[in-house]
PDB file of C-alpha atoms in Angstrom:
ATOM      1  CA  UNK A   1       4.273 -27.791   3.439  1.00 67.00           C
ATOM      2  CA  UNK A   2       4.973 -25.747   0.178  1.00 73.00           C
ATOM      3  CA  UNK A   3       7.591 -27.020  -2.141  1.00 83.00           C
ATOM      4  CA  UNK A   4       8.979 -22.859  -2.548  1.00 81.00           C
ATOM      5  CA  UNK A   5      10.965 -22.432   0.744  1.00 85.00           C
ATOM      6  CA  UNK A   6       8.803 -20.153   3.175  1.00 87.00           C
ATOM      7  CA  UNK A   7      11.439 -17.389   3.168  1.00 85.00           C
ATOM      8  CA  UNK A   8      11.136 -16.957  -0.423  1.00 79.00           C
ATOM      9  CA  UNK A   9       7.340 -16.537  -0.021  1.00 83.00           C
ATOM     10  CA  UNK A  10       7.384 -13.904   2.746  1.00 84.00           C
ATOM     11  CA  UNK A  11      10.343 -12.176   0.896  1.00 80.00           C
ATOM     12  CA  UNK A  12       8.108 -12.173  -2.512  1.00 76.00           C
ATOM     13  CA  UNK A  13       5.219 -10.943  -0.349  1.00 80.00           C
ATOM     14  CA  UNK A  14       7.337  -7.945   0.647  1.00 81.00           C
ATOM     15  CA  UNK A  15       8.545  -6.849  -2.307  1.00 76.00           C
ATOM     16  CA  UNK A  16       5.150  -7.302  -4.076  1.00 77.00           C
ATOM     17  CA  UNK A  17       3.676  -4.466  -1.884  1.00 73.00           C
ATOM     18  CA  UNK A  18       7.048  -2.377  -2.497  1.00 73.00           C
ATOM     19  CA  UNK A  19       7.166  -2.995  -6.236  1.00 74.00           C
ATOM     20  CA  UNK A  20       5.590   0.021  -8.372  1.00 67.00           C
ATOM     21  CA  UNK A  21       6.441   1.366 -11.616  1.00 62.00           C
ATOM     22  CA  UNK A  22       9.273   3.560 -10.060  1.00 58.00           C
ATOM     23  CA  UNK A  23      11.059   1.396  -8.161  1.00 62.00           C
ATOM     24  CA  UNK A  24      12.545  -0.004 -10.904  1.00 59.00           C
ATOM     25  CA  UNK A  25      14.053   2.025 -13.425  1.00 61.00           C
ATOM     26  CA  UNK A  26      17.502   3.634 -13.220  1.00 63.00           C
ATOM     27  CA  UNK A  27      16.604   6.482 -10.520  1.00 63.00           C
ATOM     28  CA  UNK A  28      15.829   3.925  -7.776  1.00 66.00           C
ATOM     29  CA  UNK A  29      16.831   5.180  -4.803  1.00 68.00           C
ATOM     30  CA  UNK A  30      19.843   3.147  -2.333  1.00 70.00           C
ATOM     31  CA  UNK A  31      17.060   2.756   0.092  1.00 70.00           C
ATOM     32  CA  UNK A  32      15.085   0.594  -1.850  1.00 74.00           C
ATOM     33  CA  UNK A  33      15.312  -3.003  -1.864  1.00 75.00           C
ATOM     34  CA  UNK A  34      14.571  -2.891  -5.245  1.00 75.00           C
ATOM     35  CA  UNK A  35      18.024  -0.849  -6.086  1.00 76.00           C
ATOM     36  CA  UNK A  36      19.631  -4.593  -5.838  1.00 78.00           C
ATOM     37  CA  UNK A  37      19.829  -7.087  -8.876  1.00 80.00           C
ATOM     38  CA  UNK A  38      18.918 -10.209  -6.732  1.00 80.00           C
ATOM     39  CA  UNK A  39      15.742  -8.378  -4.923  1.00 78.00           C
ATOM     40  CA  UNK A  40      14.937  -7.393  -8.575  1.00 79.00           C
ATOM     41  CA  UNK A  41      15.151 -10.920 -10.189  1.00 81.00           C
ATOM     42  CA  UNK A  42      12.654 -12.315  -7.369  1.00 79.00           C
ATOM     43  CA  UNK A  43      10.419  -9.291  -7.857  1.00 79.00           C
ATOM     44  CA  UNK A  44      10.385  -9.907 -11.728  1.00 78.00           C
ATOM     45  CA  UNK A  45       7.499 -12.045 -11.820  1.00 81.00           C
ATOM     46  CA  UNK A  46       5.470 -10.201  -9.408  1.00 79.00           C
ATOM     47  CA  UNK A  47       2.916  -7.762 -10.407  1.00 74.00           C
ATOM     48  CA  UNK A  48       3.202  -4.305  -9.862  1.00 72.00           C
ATOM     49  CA  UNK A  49       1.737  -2.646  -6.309  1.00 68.00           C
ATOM     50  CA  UNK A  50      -1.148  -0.001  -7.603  1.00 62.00           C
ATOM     51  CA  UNK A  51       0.014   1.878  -4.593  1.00 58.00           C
ATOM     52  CA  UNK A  52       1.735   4.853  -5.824  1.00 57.00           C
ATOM     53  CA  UNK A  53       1.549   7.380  -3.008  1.00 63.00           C
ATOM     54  CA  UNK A  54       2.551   6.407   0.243  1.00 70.00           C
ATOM     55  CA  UNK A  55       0.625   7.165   3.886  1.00 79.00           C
ATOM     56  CA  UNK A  56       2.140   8.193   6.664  1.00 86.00           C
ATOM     57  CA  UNK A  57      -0.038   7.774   9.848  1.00 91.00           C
ATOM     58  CA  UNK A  58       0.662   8.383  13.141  1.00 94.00           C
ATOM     59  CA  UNK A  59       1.362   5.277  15.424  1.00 94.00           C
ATOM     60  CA  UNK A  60      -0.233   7.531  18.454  1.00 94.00           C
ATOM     61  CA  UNK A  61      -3.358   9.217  17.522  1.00 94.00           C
ATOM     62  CA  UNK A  62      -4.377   7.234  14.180  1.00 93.00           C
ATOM     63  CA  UNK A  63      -4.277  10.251  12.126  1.00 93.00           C
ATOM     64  CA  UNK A  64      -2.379  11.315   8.872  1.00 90.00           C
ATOM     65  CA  UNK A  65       0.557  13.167   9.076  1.00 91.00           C
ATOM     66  CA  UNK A  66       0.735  15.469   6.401  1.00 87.00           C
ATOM     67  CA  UNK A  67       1.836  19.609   6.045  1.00 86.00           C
ATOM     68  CA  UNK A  68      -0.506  20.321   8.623  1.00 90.00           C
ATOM     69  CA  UNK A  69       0.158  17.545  10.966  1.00 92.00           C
ATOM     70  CA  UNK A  70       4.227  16.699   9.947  1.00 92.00           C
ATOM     71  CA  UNK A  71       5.803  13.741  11.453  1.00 95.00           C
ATOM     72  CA  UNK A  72       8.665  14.730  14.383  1.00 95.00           C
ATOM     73  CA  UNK A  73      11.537  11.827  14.235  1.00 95.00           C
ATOM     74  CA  UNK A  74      12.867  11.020  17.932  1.00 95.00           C
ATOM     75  CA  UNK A  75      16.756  11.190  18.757  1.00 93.00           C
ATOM     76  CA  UNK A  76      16.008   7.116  18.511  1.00 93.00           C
ATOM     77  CA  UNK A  77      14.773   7.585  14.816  1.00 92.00           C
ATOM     78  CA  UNK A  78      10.534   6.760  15.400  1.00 94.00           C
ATOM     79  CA  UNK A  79       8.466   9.455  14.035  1.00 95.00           C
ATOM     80  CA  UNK A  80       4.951  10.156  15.352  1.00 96.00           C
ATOM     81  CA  UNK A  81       2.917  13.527  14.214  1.00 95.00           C
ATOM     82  CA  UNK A  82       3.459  17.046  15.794  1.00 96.00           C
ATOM     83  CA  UNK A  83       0.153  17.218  17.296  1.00 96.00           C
ATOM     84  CA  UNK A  84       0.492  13.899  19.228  1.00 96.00           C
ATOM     85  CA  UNK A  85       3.887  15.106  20.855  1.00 96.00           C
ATOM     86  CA  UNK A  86       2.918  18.770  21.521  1.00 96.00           C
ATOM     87  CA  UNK A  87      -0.201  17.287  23.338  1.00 96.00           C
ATOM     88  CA  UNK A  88       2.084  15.064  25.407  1.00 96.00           C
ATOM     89  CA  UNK A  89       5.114  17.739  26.216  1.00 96.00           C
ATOM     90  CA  UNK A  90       1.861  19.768  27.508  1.00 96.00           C
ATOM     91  CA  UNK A  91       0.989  17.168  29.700  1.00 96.00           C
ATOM     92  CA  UNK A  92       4.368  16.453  31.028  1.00 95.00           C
ATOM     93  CA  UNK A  93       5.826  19.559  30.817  1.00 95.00           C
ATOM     94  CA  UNK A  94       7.981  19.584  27.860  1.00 94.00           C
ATOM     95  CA  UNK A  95       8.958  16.029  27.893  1.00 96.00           C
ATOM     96  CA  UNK A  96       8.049  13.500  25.434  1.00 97.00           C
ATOM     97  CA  UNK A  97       7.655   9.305  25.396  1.00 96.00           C
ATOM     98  CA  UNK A  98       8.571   7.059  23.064  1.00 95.00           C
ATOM     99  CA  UNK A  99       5.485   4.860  22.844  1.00 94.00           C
ATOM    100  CA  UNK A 100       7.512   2.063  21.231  1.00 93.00           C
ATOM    101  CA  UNK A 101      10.925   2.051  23.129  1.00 94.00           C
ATOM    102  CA  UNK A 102      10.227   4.110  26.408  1.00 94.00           C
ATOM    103  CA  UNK A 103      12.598   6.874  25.410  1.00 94.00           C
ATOM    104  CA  UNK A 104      12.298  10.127  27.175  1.00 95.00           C
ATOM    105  CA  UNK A 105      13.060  13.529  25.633  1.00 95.00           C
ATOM    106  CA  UNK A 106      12.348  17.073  26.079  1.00 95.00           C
ATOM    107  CA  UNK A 107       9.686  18.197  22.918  1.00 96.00           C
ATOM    108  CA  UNK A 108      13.307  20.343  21.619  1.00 94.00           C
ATOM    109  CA  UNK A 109      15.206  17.235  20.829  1.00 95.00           C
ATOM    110  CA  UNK A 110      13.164  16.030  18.033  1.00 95.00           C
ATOM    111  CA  UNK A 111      13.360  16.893  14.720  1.00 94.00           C
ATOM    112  CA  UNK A 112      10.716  17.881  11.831  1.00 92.00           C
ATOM    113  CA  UNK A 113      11.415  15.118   9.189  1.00 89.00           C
ATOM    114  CA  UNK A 114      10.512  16.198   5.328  1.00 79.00           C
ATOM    115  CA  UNK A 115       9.244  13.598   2.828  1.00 69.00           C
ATOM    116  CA  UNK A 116      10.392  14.238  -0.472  1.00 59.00           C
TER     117      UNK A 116
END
């Protein structure tokens, strides 16, 4: 057993891979955990992530989603990469799984989602 309660650890191991050097100033997004004072205070003594650019990669096929390959966001809010759900509405003519939740669509219901 630790003497630092276990939540504490996992919580510190979670913001250590979020914290980077702009997460932290003034234009912090709402989103980020790092927006609040008490996430802040715990995150003070970590060190910084060297992660600055973030991945996304689809859950389905393994592959980056980028501007060629952008990720489509389900009515239920997963995303997965175009090219994974055009090759399954081809296969099931139009409609579309949700690997994670078993949520069927038709390939029009989702929605291009832009990064910014």
């Amino acid at each position: 057993m630790t003497l630092e309660l276990l939540l504490n650890i996992y919580l510190k191991a979670g913001l250590s891979a979020l914290k980077t050097l702009y997460c932290c100033g003034d234009d912090c997004t709402k989103e980020d955990p790092l927006s609040q004072e008490s996430f802040r205070k715990l995150a003070l003594p970590l060190l910084d992530s060297k992660q600055h650019h973030s991945k996304l990669v689809c859950y389905i096929t393994k592959e980056l989603m980028d501007t060629e390959n952008p990720p489509q966001v389900f009515p239920n809010g997963y995303a997965y990469s175009t090219k994974a759900l055009e090759e399954m509405a081809k296969k099931n003519n139009g409609k579309i799984t949700c690997p994670r939740t078993a949520l069927i669509c038709s390939y029009s219901e989702v929605v291009k989602a832009y990064i910014s």
